Short mmCIF file of C-alpha atoms in Angstrom, two decimals:
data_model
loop_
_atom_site.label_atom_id
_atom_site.label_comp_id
_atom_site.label_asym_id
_atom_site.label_seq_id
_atom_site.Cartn_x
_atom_site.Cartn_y
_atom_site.Cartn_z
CA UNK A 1 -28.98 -4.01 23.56
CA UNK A 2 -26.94 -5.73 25.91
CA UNK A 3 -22.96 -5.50 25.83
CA UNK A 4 -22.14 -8.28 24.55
CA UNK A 5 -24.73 -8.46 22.15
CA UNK A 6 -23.26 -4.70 20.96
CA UNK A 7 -19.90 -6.44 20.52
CA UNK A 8 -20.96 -9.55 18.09
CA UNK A 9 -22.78 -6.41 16.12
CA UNK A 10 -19.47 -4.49 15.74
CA UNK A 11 -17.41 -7.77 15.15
CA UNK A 12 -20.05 -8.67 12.48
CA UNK A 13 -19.98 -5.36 10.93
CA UNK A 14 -15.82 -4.96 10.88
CA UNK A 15 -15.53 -8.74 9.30
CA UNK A 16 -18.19 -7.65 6.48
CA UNK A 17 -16.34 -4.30 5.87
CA UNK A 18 -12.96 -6.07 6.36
CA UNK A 19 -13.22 -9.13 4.18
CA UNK A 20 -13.75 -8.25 1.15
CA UNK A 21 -10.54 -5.72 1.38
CA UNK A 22 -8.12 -8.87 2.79
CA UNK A 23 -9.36 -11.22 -0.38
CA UNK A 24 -8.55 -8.43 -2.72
CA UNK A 25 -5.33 -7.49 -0.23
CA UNK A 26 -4.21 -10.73 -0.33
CA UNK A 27 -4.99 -12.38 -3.43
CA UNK A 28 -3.47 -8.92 -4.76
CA UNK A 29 0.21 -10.28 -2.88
CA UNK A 30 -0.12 -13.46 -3.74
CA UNK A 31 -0.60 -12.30 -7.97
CA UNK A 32 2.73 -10.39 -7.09
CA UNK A 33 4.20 -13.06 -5.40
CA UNK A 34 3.59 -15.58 -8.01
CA UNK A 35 4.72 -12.46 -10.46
CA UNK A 36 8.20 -11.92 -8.58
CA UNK A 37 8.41 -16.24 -8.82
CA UNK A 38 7.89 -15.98 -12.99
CA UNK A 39 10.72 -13.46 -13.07
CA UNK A 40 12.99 -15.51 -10.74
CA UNK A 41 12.61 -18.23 -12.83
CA UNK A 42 13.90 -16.85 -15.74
CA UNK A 43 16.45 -19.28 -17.59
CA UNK A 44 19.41 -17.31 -17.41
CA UNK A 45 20.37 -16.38 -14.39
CA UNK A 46 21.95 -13.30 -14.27
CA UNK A 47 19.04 -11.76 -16.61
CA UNK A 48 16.39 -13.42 -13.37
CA UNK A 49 18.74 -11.11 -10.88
CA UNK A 50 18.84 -8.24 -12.92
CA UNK A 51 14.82 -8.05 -13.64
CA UNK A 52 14.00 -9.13 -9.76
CA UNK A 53 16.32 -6.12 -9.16
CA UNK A 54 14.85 -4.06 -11.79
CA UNK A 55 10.96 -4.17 -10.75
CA UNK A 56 12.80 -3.47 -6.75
CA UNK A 57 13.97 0.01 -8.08
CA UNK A 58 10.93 0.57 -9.86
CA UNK A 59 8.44 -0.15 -7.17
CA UNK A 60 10.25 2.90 -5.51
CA UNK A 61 9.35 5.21 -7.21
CA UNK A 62 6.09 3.25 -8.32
CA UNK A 63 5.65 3.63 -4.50
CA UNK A 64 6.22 7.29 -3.85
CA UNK A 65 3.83 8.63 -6.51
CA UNK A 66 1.21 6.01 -5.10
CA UNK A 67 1.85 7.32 -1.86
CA UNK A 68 1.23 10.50 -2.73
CA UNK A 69 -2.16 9.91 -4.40
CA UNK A 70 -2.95 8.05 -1.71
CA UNK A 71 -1.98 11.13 0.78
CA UNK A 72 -5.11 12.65 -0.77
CA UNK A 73 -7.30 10.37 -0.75
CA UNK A 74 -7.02 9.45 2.79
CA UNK A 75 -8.57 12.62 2.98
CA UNK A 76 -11.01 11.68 0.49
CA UNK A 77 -12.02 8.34 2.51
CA UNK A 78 -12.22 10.35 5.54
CA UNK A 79 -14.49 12.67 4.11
CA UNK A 80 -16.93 10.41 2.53
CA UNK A 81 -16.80 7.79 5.76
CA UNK A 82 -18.10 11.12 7.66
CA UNK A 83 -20.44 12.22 4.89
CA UNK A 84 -22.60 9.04 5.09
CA UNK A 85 -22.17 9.04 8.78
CA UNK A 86 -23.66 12.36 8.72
CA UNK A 87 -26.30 11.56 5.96
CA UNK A 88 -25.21 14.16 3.39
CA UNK A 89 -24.44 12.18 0.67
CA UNK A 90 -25.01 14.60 -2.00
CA UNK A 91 -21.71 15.83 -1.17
CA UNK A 92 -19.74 12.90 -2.30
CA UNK A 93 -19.26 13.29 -5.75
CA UNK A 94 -17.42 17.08 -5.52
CA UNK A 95 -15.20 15.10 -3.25
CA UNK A 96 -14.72 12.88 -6.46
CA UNK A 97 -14.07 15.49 -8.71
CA UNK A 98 -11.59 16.96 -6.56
CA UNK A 99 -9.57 14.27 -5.71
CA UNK A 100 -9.17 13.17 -8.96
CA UNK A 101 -8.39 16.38 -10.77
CA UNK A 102 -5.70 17.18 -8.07
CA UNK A 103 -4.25 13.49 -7.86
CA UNK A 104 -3.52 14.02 -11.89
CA UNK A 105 -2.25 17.43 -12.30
CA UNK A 106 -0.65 17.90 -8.92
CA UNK A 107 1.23 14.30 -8.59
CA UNK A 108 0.22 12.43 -11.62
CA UNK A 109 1.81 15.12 -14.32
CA UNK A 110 5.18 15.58 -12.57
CA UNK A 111 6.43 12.21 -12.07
CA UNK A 112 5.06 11.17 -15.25
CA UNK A 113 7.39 13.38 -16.82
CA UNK A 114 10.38 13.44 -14.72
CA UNK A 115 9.86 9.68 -15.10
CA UNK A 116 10.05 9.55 -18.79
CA UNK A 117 12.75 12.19 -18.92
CA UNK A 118 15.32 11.05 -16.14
CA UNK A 119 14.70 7.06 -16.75
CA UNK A 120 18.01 6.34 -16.16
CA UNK A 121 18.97 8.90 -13.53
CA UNK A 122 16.40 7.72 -11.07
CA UNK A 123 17.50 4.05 -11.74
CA UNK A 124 20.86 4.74 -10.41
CA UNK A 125 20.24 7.64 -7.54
CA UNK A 126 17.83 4.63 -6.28
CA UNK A 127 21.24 1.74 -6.39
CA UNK A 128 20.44 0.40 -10.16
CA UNK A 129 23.70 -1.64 -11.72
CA UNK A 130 24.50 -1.63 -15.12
CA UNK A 131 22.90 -5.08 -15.32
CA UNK A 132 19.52 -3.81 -13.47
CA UNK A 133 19.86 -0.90 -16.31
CA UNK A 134 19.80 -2.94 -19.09
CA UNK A 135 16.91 -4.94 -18.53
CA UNK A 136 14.63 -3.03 -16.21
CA UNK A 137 14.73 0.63 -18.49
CA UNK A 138 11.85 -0.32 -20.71
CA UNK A 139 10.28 -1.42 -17.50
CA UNK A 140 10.70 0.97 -15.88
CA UNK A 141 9.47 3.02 -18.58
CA UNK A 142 6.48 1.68 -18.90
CA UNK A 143 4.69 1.24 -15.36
CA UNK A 144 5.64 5.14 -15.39
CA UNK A 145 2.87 5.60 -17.97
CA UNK A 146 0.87 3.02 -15.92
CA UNK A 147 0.94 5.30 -13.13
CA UNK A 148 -1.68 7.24 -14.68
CA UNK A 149 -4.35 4.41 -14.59
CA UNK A 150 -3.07 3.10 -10.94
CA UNK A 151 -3.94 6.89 -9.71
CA UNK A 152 -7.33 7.12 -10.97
CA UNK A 153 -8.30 3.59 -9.58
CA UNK A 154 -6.79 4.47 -6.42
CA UNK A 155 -8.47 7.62 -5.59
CA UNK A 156 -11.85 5.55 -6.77
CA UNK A 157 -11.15 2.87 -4.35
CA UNK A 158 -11.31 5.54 -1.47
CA UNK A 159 -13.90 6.99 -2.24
CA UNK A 160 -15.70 3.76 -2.42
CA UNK A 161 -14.20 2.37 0.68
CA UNK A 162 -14.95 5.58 2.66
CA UNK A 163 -18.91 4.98 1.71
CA UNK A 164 -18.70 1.57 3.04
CA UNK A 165 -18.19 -0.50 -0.63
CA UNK A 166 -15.21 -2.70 -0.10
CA UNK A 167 -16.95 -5.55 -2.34
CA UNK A 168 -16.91 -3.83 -5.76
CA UNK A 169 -13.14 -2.86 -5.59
CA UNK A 170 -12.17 -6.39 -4.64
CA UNK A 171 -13.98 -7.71 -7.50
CA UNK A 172 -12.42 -5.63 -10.04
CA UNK A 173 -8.61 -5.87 -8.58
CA UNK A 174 -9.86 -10.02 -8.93
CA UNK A 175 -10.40 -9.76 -12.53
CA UNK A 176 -7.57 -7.39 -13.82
CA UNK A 177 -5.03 -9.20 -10.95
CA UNK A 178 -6.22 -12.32 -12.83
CA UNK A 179 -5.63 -10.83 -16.24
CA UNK A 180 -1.96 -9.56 -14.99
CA UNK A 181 -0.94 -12.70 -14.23
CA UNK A 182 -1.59 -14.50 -17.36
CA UNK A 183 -0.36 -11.30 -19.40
CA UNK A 184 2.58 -11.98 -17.20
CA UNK A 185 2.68 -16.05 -18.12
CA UNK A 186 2.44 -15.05 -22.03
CA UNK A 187 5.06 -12.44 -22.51
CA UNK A 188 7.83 -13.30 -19.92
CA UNK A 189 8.43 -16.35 -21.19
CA UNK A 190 6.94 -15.75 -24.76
CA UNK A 191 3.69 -18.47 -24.77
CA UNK A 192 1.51 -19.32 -27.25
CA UNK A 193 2.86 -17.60 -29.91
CA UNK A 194 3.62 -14.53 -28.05
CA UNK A 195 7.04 -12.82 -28.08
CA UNK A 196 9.44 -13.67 -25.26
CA UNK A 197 9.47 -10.09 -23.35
CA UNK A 198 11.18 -10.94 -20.26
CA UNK A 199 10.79 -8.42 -17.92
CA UNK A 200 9.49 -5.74 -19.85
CA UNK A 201 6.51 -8.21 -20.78
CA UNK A 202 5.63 -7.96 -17.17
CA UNK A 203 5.58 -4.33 -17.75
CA UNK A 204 3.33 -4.40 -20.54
CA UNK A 205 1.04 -6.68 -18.78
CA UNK A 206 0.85 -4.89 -15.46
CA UNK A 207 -0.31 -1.41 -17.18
CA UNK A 208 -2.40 -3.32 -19.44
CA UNK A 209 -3.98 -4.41 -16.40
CA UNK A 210 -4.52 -1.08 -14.87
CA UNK A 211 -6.20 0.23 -17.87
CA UNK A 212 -8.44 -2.46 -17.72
CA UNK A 213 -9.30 -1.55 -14.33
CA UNK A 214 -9.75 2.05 -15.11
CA UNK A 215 -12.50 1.66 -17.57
CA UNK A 216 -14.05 -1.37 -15.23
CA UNK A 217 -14.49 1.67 -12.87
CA UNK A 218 -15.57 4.52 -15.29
CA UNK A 219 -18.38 2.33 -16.18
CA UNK A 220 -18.76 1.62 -12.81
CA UNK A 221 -19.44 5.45 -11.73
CA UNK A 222 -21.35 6.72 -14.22
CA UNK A 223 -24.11 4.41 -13.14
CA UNK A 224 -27.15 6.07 -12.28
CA UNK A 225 -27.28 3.82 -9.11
CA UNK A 226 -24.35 3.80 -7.39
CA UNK A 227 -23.19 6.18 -3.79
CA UNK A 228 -20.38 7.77 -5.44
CA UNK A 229 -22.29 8.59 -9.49
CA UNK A 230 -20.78 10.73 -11.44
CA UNK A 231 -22.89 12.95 -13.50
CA UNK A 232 -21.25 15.14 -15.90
CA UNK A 233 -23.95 17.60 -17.02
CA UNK A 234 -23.13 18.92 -13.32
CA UNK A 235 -20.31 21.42 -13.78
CA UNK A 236 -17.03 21.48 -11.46
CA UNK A 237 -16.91 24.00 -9.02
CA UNK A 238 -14.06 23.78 -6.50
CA UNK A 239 -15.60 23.81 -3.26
CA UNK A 240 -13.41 25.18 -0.34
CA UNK A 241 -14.65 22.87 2.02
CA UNK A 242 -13.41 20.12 0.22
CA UNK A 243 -10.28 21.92 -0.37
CA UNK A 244 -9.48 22.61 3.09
CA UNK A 245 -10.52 18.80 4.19
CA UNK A 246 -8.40 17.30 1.80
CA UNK A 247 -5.48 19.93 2.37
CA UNK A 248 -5.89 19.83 6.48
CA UNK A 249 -6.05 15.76 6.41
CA UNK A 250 -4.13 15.02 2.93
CA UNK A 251 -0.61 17.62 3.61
CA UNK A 252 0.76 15.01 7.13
CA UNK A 253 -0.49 12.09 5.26
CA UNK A 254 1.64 13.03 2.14
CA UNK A 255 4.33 14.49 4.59
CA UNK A 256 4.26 11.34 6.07
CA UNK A 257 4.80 9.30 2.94
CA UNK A 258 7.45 11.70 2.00
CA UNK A 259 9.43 10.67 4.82
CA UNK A 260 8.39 7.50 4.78
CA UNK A 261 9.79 7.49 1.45
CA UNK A 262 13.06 9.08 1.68
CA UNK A 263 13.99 6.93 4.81
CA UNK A 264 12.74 3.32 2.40
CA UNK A 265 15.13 5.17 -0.59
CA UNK A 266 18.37 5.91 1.71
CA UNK A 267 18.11 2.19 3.52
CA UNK A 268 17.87 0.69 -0.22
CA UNK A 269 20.54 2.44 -1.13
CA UNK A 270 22.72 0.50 2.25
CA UNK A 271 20.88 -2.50 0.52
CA UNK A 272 21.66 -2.07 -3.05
CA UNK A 273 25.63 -1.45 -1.96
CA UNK A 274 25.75 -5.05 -0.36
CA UNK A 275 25.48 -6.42 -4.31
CA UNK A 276 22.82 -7.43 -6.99
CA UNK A 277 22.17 -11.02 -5.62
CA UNK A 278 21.76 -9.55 -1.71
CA UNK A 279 19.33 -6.82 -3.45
CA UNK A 280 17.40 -9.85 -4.82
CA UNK A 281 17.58 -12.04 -2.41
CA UNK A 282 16.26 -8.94 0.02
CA UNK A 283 13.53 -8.30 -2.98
CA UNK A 284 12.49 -11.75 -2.42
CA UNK A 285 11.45 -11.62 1.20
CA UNK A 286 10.13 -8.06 0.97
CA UNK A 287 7.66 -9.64 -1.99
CA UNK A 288 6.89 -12.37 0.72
CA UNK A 289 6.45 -9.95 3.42
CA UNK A 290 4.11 -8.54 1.75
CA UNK A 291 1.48 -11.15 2.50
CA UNK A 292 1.90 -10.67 6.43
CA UNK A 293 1.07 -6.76 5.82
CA UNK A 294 -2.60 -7.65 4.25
CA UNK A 295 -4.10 -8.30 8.08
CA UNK A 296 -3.28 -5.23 8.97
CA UNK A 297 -3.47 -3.10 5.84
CA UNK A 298 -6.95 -4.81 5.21
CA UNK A 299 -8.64 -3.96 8.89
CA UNK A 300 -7.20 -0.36 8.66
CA UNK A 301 -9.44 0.19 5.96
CA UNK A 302 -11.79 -0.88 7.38
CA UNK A 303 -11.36 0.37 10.56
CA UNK A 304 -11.01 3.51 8.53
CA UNK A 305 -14.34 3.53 7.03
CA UNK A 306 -15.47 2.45 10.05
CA UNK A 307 -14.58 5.16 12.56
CA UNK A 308 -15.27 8.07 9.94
CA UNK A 309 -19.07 7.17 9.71
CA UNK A 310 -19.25 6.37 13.65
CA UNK A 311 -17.24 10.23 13.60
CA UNK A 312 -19.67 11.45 11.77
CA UNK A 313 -22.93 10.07 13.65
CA UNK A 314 -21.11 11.81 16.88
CA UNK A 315 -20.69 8.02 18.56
CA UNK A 316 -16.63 8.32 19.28
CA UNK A 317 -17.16 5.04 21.73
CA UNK A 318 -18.22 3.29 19.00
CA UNK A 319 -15.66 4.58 16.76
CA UNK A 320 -13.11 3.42 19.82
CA UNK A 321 -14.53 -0.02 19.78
CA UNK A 322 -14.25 -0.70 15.95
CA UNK A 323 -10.97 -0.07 16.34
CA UNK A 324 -10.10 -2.61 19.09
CA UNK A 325 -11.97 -5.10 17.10
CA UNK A 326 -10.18 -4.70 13.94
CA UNK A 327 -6.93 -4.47 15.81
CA UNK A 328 -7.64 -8.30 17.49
CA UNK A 329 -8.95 -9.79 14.55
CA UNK A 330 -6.21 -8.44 11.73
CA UNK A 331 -3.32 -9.13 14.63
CA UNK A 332 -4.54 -13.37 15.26
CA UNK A 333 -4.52 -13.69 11.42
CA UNK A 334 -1.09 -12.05 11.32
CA UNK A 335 0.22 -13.86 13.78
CA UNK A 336 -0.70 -17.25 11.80
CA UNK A 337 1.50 -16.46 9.03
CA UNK A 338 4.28 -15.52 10.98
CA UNK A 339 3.98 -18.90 12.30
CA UNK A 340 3.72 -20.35 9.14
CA UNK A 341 7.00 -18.63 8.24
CA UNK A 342 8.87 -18.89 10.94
CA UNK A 343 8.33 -22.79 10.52
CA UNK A 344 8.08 -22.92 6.64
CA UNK A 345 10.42 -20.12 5.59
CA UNK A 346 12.69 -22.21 3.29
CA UNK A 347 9.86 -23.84 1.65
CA UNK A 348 8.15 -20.86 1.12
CA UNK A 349 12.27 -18.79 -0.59
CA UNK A 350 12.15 -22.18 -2.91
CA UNK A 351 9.28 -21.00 -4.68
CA UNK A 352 11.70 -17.82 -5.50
CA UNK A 353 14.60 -19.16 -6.89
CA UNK A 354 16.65 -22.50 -6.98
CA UNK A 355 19.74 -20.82 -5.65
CA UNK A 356 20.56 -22.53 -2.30
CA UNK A 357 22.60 -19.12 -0.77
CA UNK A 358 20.02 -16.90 -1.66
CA UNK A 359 17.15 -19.71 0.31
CA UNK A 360 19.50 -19.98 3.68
CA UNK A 361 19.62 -15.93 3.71
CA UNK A 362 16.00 -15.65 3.16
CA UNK A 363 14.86 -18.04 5.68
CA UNK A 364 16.86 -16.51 8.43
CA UNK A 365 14.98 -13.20 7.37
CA UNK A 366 11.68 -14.74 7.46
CA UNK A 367 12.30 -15.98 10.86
CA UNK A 368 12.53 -12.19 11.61
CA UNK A 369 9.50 -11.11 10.18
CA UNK A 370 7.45 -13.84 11.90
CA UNK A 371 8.18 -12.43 15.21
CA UNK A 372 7.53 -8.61 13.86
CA UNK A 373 4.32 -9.44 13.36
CA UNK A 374 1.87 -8.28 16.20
CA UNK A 375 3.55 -5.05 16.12
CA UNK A 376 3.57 -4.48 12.69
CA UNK A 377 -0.07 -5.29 11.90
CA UNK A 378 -1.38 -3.27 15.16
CA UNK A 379 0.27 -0.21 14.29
CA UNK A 380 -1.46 -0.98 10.83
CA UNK A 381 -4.80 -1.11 11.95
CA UNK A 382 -4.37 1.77 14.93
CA UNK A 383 -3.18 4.16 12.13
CA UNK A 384 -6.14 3.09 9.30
CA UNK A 385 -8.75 4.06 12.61
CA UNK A 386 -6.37 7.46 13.10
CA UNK A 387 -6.53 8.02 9.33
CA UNK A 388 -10.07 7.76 9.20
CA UNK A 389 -10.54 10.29 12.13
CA UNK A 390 -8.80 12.99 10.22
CA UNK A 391 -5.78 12.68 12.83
CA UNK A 392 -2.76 12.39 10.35
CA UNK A 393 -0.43 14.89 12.07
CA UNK A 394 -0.14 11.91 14.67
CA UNK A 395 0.70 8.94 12.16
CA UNK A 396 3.51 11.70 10.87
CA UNK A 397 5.58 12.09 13.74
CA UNK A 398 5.28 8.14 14.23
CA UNK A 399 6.84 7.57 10.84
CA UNK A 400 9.44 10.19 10.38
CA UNK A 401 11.00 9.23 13.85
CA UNK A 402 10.55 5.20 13.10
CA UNK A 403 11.66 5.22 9.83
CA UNK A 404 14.12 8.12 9.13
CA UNK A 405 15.75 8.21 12.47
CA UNK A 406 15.82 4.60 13.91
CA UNK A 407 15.31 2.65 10.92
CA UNK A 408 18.04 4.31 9.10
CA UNK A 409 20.34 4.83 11.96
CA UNK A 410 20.35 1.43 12.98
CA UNK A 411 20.68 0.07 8.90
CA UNK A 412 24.11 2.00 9.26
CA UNK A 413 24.83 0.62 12.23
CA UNK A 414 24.62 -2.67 11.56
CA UNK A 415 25.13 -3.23 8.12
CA UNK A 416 28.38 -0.32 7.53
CA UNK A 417 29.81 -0.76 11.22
CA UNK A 418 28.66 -4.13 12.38
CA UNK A 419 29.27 -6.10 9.28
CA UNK A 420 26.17 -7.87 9.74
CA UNK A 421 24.88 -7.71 5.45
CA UNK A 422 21.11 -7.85 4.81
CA UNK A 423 20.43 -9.68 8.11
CA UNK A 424 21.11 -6.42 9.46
CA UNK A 425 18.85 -4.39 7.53
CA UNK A 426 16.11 -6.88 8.77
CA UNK A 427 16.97 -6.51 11.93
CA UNK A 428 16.64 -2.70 11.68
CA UNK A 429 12.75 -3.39 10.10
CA UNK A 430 12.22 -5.14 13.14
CA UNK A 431 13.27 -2.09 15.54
CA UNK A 432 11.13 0.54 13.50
CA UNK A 433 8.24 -1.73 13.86
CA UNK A 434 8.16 -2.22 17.15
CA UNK A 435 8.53 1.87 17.76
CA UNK A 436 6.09 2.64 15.23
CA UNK A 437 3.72 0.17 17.27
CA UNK A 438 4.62 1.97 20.37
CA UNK A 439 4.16 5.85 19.44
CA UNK A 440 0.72 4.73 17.29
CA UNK A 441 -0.89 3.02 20.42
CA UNK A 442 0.38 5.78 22.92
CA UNK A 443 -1.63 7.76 20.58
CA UNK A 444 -4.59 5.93 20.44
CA UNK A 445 -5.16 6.05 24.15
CA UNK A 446 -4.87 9.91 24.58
CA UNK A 447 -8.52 10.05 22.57
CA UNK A 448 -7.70 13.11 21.27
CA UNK A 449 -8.38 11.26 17.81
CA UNK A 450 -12.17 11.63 18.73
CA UNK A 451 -12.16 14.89 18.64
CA UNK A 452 -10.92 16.27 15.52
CA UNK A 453 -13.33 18.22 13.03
CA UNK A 454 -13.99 18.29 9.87
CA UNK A 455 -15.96 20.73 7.51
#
């Protein structure tokens, strides 16, 4: 096969892996877009400040457990991708079993109760006001129990991912995305016949949602025809293998998110001190945001996937090559919607809020993550390919020195000595981007990534 032939293969074969991942990725932001738009729209508009600010502090901690699980099951994917590269899939469901059992008693357990217990301790250690307090508790509340079911479906996704299925967890997130959505319509506002819920209606709807998608996926894997079926006359043994794989690959990914974590908590902290409506407003284009990270969040999975089955065939080039494909394709399609918000940003704030301040501040910031944009989603895709390898100890010296030393040391800077308010904070994103983007790719070309073992 001729070179350029080999290339339209691997292109082929990253699209098909990739595309399923950026519908679900994307359609996924845009239900929590048009989520954050139902709560901004609130009639009162002190109670549409206070629940914007609410599901900010939530998604916090929402984000560190999720982290976490996902810690693990980076791990899991990694094993699985190398599994089927290998042909041994009889090992993939122990790796299952494990993930799952230690995802819910090792992470699950804890913040479920610490959650329940401390509500309104970890409102206000994270920058909740008295108004954020009184309308996002019950919220907060209840996605805590939700966590459970988000968990689960996460480590499931992994799995599934790691084995090469990226269609069947798009199509569930589709349905139960769908489902939120509407839950959301009926009881924020209170429609057809339903009671008027506000914020904690979105709550409601949201675990609903994730329950949903848990049973979708029970059914799903205890199929008798599936790569990952679950049988359970097959009793659990832990397998040290496993254990070591998921401990070796799994501790600097969950180190990782730790400090990932703690930086994201101590800048929203600088954030939450400039004032509810700046917290809001700075809610507002992180929700937006969150469309230009599905590029590069979708072709790291996929690159991945990808790289862990080349891996485990014992073709590194290949594994090289996937990731230079995924890394042009997911950065052109990031680029696009930077330039779609650098020339659309207020447009794009109106759909957020009618408040005029709030749409000048958040265009400027939009202009900002426009031009982040080929940094942010190579880094993306470079770290999914690392991930996949097994090479997390990498990706964990990236983040702790781009988040908790420059991101954070520049917030101060220019948001407590500078004066500059939440343009500043953005303009700190920007620099940890950009060094994130340069440690990852410095990484990349060492190839020491190809050479890491598993069990």
């Amino acid at each position: 096969m001729d070179e350029s032939c080999d290339k339209k293969t691997i292109r082929d074969i990253v699209l098909k892996t990739a595309g399923p991942v950026l519908v679900e990725v994307f359609l996924g932001t845009l239900f929590g877009m048009v989520d954050m738009m139902m709560l901004g729209r609130i009639d009162d508009p002190t109670e549409a400040a206070a629940s914007i600010a609410a599901v900010g502090i939530t998604n916090q901690l929402v984000f560190i457990a999720l982290s976490l699980v996902q810690s693990l099951n980076v791990g899991a994917t990694a094993m699985v991708a190398r599994y089927v590269g290998a042909k041994k899939e009889d090992r993939i469901e122990s790796v299952v079993r494990h993930v799952v059992l230690l995802t819910q008693i090792l992470l699950v357990l804890p913040i479920f109760i610490l959650g329940l217990k401390y509500t309104d301790q970890i409102m206000k250690f994270i920058g909740a006001h008295e108004d954020t307090l009184m309308y996002g508790r019950n919220y907060f509340k209840i996605i805590v129990v939700g966590i459970i079911f988000q968990a689960f479906n996460f480590s499931i996704y992994a799995v599934l991912r790691g084995a090469g299925d990226t269609k069947t967890p798009m199509s569930i997130n589709l349905k139960v995305n769908t489902l939120n959505v509407v839950g959301n319509a009926l009881l924020i506002y209170g429609l057809l016949g339903f009671p008027r819920l506000g914020v904690t209606g979105a709550a409601i709807s949201t675990t609903f949602s994730q329950f949903v998608a848990t049973l979708m996926l029970l059914r799903y894997i205890f199929k008798k025809d599936t790569i990952i079926q679950i049988n359970l006359k097959n009793k659990f043994k832990f397998n040290k293998d496993i254990i070591y794989n998921l401990v070796k690959i799994g501790v600097p990914a969950s180190l990782e998110q730790i400090a990932f974590r703690v930086g994201i908590l101590i800048f929203v902290r600088m954030v939450s001190s400039l004032g509810t409506v700046a917290y809001a407003t700075h809610q507002i284009c992180l929700n937006i945001s969150g469309l230009t990270f599905t590029p590069g969040q979708a072709f790291g999975i996929a690159a991945s996937s990808l790289v862990g089955r080349s891996l485990g065939a014992d073709d590194p080039d290949r594994a090289e090559e996937y990731i230079k494909t995924s890394r042009r394709i997911g950065t052109v399609i990031a680029i696009a919607i930077g330039i779609l918000f650098f020339f659309f940003g207020s447009f794009v704030a109106s759909l957020y809020t009618k408040d005029p301040k709030v749409i000048a501040q958040a265009t400027k910031i939009l202009k900002i993550i426009a031009i982040m944009q080929p940094f942010q989603s190579s880094q993306l895709v470079i770290s999914g390919g690392l991930r996949g390898a097994g090479d997390t100890v990498w990706t964990l010296i990236a983040i702790f020195f781009s988040v908790l030393v420059v991101r954070v040391a520049l917030a101060h800077l220019f948001i407590n000595i500078l004066g500059l308010g939440l343009l500043g904070a953005w303009y700190a994103m920007f620099c940890d981007q950009f060094v994130r983007w340069a440690l990852i790719t410095l990484r990349f070309k060492t190839d020491k990534w190809k050479y890491i073992s598993i069990r």
